[in-house]
PDB file of C-alpha atoms in Angstrom:
ATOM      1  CA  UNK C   1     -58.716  96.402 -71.196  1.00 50.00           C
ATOM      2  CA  UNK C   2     -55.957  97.539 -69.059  1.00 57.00           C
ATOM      3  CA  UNK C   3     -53.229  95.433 -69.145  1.00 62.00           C
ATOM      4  CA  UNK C   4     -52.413  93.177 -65.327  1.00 71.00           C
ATOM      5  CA  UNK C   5     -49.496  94.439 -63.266  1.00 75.00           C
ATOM      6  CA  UNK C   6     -46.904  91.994 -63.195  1.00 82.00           C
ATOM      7  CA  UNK C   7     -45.213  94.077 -59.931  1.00 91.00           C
ATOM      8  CA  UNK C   8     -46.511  95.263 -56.933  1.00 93.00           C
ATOM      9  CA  UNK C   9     -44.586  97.773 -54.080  1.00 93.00           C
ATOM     10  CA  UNK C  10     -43.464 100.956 -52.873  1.00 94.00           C
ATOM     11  CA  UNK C  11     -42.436 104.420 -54.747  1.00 95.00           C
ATOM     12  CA  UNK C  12     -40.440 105.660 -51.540  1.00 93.00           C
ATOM     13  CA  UNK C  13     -38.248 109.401 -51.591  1.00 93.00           C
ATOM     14  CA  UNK C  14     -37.086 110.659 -48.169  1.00 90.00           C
ATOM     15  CA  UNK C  15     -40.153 110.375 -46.063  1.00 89.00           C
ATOM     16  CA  UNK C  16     -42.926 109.852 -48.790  1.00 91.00           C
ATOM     17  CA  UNK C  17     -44.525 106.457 -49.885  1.00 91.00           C
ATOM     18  CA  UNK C  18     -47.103 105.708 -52.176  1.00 94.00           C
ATOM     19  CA  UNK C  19     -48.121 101.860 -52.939  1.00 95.00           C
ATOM     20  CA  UNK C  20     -47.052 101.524 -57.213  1.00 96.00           C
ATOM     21  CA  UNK C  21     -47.862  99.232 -59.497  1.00 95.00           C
ATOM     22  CA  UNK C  22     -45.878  98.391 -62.702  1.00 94.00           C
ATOM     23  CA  UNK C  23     -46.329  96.397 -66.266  1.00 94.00           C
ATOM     24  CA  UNK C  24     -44.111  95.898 -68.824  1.00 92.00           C
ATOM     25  CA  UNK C  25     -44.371  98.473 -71.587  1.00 92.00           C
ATOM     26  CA  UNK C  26     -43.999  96.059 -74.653  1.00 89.00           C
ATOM     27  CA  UNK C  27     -45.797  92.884 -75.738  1.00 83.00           C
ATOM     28  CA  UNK C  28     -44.827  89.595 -77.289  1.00 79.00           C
ATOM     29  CA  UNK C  29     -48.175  88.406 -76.952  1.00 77.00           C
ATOM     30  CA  UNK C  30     -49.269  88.773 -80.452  1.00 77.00           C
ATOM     31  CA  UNK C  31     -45.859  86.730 -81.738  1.00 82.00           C
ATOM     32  CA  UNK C  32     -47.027  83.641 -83.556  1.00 83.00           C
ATOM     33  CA  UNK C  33     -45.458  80.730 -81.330  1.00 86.00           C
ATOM     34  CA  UNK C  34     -44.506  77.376 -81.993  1.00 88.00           C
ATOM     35  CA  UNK C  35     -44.277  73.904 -80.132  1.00 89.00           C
ATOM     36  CA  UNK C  36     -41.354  71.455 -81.148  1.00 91.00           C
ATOM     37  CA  UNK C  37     -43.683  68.130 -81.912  1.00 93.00           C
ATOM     38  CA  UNK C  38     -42.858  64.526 -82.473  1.00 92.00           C
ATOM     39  CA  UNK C  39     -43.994  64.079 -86.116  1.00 91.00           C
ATOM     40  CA  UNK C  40     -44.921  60.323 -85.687  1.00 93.00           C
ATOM     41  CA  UNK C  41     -46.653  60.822 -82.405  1.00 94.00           C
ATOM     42  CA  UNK C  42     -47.995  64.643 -82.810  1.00 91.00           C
ATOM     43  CA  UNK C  43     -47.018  64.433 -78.863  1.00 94.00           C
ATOM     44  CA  UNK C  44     -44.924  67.943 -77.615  1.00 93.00           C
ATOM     45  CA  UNK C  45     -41.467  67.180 -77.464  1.00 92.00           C
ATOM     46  CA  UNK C  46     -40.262  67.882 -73.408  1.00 88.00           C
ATOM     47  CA  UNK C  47     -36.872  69.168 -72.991  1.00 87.00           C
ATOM     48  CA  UNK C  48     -34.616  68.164 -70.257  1.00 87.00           C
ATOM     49  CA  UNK C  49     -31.043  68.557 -68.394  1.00 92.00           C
ATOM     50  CA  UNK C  50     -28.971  65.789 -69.019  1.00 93.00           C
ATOM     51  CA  UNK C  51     -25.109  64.783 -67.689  1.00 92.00           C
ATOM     52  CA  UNK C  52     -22.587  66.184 -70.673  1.00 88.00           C
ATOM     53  CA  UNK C  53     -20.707  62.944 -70.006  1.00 89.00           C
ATOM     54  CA  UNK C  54     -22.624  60.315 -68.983  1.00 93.00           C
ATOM     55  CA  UNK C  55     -25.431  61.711 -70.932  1.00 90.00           C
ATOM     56  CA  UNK C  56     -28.161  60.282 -68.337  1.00 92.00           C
ATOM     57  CA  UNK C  57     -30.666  62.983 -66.969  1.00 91.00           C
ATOM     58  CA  UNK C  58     -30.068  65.131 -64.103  1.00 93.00           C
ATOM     59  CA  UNK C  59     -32.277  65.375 -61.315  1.00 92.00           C
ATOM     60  CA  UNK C  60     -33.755  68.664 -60.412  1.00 88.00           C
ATOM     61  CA  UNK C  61     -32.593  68.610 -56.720  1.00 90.00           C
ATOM     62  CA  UNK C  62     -29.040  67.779 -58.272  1.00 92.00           C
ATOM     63  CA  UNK C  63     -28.678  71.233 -60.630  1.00 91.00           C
ATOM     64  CA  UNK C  64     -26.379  73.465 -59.008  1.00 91.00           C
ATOM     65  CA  UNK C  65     -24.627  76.840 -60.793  1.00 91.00           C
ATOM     66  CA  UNK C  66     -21.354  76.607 -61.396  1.00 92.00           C
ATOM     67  CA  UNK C  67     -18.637  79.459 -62.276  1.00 91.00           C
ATOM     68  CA  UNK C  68     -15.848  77.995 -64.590  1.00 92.00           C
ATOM     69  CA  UNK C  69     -12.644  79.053 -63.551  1.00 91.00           C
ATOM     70  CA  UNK C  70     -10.727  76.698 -65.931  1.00 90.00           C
ATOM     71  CA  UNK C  71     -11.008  73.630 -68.191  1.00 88.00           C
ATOM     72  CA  UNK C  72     -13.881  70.912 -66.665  1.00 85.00           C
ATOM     73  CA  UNK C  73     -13.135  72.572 -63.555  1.00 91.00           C
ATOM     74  CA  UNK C  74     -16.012  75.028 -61.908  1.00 92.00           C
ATOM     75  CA  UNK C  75     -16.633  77.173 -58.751  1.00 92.00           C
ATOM     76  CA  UNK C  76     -20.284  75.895 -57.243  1.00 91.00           C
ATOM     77  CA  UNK C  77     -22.532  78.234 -55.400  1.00 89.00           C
ATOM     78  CA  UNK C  78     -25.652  77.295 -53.653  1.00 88.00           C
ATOM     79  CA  UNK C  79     -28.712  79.173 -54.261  1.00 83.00           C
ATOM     80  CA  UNK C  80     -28.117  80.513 -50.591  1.00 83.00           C
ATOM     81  CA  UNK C  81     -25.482  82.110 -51.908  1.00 83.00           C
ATOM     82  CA  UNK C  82     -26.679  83.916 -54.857  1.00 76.00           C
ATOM     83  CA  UNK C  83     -29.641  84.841 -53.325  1.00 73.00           C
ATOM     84  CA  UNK C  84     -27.367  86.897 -49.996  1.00 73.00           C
ATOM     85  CA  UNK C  85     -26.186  89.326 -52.736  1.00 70.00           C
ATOM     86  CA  UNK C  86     -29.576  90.735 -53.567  1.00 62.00           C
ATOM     87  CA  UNK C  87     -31.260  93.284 -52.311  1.00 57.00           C
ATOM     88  CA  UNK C  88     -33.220  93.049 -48.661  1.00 58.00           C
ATOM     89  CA  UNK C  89     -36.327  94.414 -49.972  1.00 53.00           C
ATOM     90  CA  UNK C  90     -37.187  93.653 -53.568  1.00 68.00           C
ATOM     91  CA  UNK C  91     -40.943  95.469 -53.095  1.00 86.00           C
ATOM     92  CA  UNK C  92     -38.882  99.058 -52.731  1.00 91.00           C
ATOM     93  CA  UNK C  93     -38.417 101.607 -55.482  1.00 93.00           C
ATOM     94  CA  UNK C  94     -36.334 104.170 -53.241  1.00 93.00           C
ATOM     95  CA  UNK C  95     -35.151 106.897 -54.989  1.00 94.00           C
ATOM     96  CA  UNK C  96     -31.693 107.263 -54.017  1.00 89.00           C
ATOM     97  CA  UNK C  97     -30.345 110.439 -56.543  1.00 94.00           C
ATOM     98  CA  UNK C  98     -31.883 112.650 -59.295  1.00 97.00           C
ATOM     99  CA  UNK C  99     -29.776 113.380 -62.696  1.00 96.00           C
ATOM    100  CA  UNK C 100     -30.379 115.661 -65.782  1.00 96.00           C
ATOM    101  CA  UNK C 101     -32.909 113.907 -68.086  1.00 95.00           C
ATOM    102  CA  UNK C 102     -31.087 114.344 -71.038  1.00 94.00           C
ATOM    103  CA  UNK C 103     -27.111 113.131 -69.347  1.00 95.00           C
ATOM    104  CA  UNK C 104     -28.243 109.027 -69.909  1.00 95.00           C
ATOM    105  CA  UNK C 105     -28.405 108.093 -73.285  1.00 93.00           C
ATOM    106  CA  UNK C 106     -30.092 105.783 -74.781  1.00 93.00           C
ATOM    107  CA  UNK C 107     -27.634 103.009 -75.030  1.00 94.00           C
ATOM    108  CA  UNK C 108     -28.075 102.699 -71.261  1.00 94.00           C
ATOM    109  CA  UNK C 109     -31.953 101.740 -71.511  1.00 95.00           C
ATOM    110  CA  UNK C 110     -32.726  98.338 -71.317  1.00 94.00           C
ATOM    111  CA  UNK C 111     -36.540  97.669 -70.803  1.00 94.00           C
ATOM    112  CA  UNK C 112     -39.385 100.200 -70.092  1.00 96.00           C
ATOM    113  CA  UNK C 113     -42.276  99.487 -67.826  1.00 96.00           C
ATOM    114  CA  UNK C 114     -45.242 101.784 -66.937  1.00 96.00           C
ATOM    115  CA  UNK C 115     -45.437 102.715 -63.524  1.00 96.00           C
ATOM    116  CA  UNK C 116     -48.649 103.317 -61.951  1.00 95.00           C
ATOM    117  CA  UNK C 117     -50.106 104.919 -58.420  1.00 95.00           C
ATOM    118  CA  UNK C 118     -52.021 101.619 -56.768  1.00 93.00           C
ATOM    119  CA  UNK C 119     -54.456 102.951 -54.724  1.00 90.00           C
ATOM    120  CA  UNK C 120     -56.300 107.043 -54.586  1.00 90.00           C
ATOM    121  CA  UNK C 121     -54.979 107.776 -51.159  1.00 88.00           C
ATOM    122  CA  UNK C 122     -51.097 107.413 -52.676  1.00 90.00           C
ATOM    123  CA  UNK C 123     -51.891 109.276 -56.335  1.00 94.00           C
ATOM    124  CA  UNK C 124     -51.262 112.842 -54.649  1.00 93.00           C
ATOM    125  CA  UNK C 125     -47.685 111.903 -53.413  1.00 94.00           C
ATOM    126  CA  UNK C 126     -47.336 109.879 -56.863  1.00 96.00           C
ATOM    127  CA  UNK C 127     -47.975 112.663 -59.033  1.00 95.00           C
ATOM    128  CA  UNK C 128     -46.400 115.370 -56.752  1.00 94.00           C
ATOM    129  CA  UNK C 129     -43.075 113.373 -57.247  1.00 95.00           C
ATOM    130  CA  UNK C 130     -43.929 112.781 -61.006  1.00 96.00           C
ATOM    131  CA  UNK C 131     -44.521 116.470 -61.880  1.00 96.00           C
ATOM    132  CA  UNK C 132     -41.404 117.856 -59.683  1.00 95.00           C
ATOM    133  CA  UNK C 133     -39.458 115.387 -61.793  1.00 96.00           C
ATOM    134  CA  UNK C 134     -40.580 116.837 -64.961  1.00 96.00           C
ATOM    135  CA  UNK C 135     -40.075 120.488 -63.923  1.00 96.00           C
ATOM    136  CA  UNK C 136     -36.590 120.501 -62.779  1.00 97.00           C
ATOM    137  CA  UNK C 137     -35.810 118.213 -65.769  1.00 96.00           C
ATOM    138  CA  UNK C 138     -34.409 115.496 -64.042  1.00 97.00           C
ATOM    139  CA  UNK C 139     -35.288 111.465 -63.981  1.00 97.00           C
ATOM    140  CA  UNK C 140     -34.504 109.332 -60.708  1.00 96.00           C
ATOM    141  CA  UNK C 141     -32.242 106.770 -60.317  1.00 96.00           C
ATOM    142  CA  UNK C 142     -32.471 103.505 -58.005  1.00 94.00           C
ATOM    143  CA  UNK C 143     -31.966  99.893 -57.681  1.00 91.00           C
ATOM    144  CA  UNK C 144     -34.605  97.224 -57.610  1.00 89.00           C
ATOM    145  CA  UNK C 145     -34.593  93.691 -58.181  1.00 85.00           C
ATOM    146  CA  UNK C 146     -36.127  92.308 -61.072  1.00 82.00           C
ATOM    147  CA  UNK C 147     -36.360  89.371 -63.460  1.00 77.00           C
ATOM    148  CA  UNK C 148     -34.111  87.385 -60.905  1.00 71.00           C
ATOM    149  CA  UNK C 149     -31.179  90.172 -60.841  1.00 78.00           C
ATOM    150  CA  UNK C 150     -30.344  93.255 -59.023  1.00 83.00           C
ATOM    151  CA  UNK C 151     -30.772  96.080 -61.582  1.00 88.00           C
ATOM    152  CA  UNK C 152     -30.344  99.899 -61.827  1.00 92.00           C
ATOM    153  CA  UNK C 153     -33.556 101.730 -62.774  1.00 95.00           C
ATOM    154  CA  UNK C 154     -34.341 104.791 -64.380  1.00 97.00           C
ATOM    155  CA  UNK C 155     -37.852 106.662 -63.810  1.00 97.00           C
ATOM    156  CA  UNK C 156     -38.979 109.215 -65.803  1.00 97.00           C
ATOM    157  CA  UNK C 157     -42.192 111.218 -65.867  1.00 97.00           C
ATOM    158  CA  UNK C 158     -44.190 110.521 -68.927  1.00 95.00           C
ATOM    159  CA  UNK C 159     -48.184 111.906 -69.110  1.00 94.00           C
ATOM    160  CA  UNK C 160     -50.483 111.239 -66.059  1.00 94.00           C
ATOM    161  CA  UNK C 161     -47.658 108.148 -65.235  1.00 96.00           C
ATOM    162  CA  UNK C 162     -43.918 107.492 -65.297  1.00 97.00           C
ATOM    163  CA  UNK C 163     -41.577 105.187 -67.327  1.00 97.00           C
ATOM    164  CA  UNK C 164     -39.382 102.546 -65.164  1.00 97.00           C
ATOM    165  CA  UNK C 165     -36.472 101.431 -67.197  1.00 97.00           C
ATOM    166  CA  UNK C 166     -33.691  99.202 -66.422  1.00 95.00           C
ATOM    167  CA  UNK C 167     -30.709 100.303 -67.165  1.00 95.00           C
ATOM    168  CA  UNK C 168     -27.936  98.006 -68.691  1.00 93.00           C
ATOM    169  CA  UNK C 169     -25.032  97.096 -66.257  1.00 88.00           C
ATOM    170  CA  UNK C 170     -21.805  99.358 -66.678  1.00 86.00           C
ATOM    171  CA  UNK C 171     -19.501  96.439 -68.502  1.00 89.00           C
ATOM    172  CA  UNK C 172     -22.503  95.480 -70.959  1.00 90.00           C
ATOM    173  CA  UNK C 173     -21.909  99.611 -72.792  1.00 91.00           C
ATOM    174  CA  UNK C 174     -18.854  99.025 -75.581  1.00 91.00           C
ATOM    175  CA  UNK C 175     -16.745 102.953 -75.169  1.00 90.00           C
ATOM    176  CA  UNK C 176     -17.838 104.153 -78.959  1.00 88.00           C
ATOM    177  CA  UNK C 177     -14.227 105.132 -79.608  1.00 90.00           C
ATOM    178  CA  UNK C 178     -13.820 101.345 -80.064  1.00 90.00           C
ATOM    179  CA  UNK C 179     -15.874 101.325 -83.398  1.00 90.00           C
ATOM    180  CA  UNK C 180     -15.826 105.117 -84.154  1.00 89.00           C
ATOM    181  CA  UNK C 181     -12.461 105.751 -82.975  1.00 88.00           C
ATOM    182  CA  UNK C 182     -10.969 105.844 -86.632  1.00 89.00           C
ATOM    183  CA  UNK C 183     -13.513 107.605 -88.634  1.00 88.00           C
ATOM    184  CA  UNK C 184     -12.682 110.724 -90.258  1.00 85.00           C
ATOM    185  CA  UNK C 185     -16.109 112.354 -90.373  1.00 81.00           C
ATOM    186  CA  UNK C 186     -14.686 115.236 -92.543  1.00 87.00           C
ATOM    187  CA  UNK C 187     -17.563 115.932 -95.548  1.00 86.00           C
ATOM    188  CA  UNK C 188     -17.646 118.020 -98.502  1.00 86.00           C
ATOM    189  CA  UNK C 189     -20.343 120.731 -97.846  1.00 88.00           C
ATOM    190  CA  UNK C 190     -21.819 120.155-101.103  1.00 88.00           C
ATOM    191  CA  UNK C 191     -22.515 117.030-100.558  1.00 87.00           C
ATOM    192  CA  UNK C 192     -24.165 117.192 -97.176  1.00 88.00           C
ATOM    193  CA  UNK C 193     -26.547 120.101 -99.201  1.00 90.00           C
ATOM    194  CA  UNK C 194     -27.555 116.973-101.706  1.00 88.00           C
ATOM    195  CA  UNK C 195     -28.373 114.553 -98.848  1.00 87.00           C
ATOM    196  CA  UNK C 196     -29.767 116.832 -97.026  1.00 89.00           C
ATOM    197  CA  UNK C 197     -32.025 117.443-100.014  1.00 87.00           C
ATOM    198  CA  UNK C 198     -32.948 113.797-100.081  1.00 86.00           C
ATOM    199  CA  UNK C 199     -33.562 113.152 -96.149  1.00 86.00           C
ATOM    200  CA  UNK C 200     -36.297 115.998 -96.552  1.00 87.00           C
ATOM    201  CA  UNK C 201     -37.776 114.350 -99.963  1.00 85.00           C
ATOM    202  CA  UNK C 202     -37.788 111.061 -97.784  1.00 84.00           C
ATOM    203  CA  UNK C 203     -39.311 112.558 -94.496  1.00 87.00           C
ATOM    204  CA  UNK C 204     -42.807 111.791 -93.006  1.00 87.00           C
ATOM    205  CA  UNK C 205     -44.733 111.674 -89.954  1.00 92.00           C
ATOM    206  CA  UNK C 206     -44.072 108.478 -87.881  1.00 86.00           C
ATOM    207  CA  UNK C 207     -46.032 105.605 -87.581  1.00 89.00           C
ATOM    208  CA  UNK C 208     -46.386 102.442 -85.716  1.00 83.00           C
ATOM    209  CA  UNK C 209     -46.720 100.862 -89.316  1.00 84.00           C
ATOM    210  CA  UNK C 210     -43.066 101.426 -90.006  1.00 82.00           C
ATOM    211  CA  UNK C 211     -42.125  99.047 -88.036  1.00 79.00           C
ATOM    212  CA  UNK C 212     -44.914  96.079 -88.712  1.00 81.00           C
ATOM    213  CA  UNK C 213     -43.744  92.800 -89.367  1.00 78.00           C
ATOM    214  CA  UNK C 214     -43.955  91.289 -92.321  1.00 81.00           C
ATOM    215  CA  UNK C 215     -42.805  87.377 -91.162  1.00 81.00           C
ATOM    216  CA  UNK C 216     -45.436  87.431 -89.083  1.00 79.00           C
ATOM    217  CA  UNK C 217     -48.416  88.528 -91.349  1.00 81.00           C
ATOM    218  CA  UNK C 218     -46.679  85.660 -93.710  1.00 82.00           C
ATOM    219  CA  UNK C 219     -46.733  83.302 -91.164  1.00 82.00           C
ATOM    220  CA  UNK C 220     -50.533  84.241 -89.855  1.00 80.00           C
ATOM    221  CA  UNK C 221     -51.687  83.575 -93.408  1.00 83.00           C
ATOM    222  CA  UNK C 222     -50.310  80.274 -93.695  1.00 83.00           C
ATOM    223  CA  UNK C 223     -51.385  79.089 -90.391  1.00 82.00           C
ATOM    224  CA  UNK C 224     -54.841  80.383 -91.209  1.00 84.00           C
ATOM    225  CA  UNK C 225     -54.848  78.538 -94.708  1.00 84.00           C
ATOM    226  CA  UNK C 226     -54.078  75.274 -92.913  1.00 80.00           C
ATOM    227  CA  UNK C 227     -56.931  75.499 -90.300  1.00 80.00           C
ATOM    228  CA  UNK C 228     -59.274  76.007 -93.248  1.00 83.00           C
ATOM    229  CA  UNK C 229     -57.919  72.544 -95.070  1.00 80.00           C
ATOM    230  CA  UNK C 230     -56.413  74.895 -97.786  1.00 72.00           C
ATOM    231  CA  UNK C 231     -53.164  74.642 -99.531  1.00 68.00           C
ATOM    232  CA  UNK C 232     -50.972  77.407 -98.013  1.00 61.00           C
ATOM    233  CA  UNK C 233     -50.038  80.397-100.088  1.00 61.00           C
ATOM    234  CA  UNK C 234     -47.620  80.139-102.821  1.00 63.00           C
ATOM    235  CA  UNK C 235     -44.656  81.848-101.628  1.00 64.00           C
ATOM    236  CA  UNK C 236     -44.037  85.475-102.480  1.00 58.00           C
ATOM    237  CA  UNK C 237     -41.012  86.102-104.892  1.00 60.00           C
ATOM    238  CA  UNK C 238     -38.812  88.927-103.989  1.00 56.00           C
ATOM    239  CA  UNK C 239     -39.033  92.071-106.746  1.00 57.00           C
ATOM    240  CA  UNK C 240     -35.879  92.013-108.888  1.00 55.00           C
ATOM    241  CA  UNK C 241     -34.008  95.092-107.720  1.00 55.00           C
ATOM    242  CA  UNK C 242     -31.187  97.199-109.652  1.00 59.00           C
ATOM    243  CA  UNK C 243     -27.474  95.246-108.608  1.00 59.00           C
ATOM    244  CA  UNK C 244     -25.418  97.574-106.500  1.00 57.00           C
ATOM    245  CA  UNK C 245     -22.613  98.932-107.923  1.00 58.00           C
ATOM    246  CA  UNK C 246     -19.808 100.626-107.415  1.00 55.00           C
ATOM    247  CA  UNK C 247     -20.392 104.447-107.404  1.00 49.00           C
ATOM    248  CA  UNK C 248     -17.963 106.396-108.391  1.00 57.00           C
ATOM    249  CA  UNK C 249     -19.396 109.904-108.422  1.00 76.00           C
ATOM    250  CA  UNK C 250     -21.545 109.844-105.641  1.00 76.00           C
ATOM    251  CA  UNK C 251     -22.458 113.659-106.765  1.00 76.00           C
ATOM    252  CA  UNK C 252     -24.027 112.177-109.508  1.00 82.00           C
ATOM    253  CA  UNK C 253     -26.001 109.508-107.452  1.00 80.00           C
ATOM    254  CA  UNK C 254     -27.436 111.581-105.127  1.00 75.00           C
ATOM    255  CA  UNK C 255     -28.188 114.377-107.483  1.00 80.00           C
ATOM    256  CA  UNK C 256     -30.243 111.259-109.793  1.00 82.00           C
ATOM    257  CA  UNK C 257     -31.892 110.176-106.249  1.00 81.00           C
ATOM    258  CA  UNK C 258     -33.073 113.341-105.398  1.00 80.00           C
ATOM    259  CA  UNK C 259     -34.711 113.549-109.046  1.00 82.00           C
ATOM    260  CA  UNK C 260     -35.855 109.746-108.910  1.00 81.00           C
ATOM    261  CA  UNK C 261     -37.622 111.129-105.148  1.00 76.00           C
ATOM    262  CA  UNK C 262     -39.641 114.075-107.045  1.00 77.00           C
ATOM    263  CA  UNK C 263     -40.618 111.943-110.052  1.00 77.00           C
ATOM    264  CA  UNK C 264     -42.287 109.282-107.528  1.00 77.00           C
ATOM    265  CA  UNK C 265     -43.920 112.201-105.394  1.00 74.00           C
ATOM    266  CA  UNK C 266     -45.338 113.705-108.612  1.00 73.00           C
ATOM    267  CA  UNK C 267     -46.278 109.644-109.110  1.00 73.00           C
ATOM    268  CA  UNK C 268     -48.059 109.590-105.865  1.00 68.00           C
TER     269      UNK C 268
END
């Protein structure tokens, strides 16, 4: 089953419209999720705003955002006020410039959503805008709001569809010089033959299993045990592994990984 928009509105570029509709590309769904309880009571535990000092709860008509500009002391602004930055139309994806596919990198993305043409009559200017897109190379670039905040957004053509992603805001990207800045990044030629060796020993087709999650199969198996009145399972031990140490000829270490790799493939 398809999966329900959580967005509705307009694809808009010059002149052209066409009504869109847009989901979130990822899932938490499937996450095992927990209630805080009160043991004695088995009653879920509620969760409230209460007075730093005084400690007495605060009414909901009396929480305001504040901006701290020093110590106990805060700028307040009404929610008048935070809403008269945003955006006039929020139901608007207007494509305001085109860039090179390939000139944002990926430290930019944020979160990906599929967007979708909402009704037949708009699916011809929806794809025309989709497949010029993908044959000059470029993705589009525009604002929306979403998830409360005014964001930059990235579309780029992907099959029959096209990828929506906001874009992280331009003092949230650290300048890589700042961790990379004193690396060397000099290597011995040899070397990069040996573990280049081992990254094609090591290499194989991708899969969604990769990147499973063990914690939650864990956790799945002990909630399952106690529906069914059992005891839950006895906890795995972790497998003993060889201590790092301190290599000293790392010729030697990758020329025994790149034998240890063969000797499991012939294994296998």
């Amino acid at each position: 089953m398809a999966p329900r928009s959580f967005w509705k509105g307009y694809l808009k570029l010059s002149l052209v419209t066409c009504p869109v509709a847009m989901t979130p590309a990822t899932t938490e769904n499937e996450k095992v999720r927990f209630h805080t309880l009160n043991r004695k009571t088995g009653n879920r535990v509620v969760s409230r705003y209460v007075d730093a000092a005084s400690g007495k709860p605060v009414d909901e008509d009396d929480e305001v955002k504040g901006y701290q500009r020093g110590e106990d002391d805060y700028v307040l602004l009404e929610d008048e006020e935070l809403e008269s930055v945003g955006l006039e139309s929020t139901r608007t994806i207007d494509i305001e410039m085109f860039v090179p596919a390939d000139s944002i990198q990926w430290i930019w993305y944020d979160k990906p959503h599929f967007l979708v043409p909402d009704d037949p009559v708009g699916e011809e200017a929806f794809s025309v805008i989709r497949d010029a897109m993908e044959s000059t190379g470029t993705v589009g670039v525009s604002r929306l709001v979403m998830y409360r905040r005014e964001r930059a957004v990235m579309l780029e053509p992907r099959g029959k569809g096209l990828v929506l992603w906001t874009l992280r805001y331009g003092d949230e990207v650290r300048d890589p010089e700042e961790a990379f800045g004193n690396l060397d990044g000099k290597n011995d030629p040899k070397l990069m033959n040996l573990v280049t060796r081992l990254i094609e020993e090591r290499s194989k087709p991708w899969s969604p299993d990769m990147v499973s999650d063990p914690v939650q199969a864990r956790l799945l198996e002990i909630i399952s045990a106690k529906k069914k009145g059992r005891k839950r399972p006895a906890k795995a031990k972790a497998e003993a592994g060889e201590q790092p140490s301190n290599v000293i000829n790392i010729m030697d270490a990758l020329r025994k990984s790149i034998s240890s790799e063969r000797k499991k493939k012939k294994k296998s």
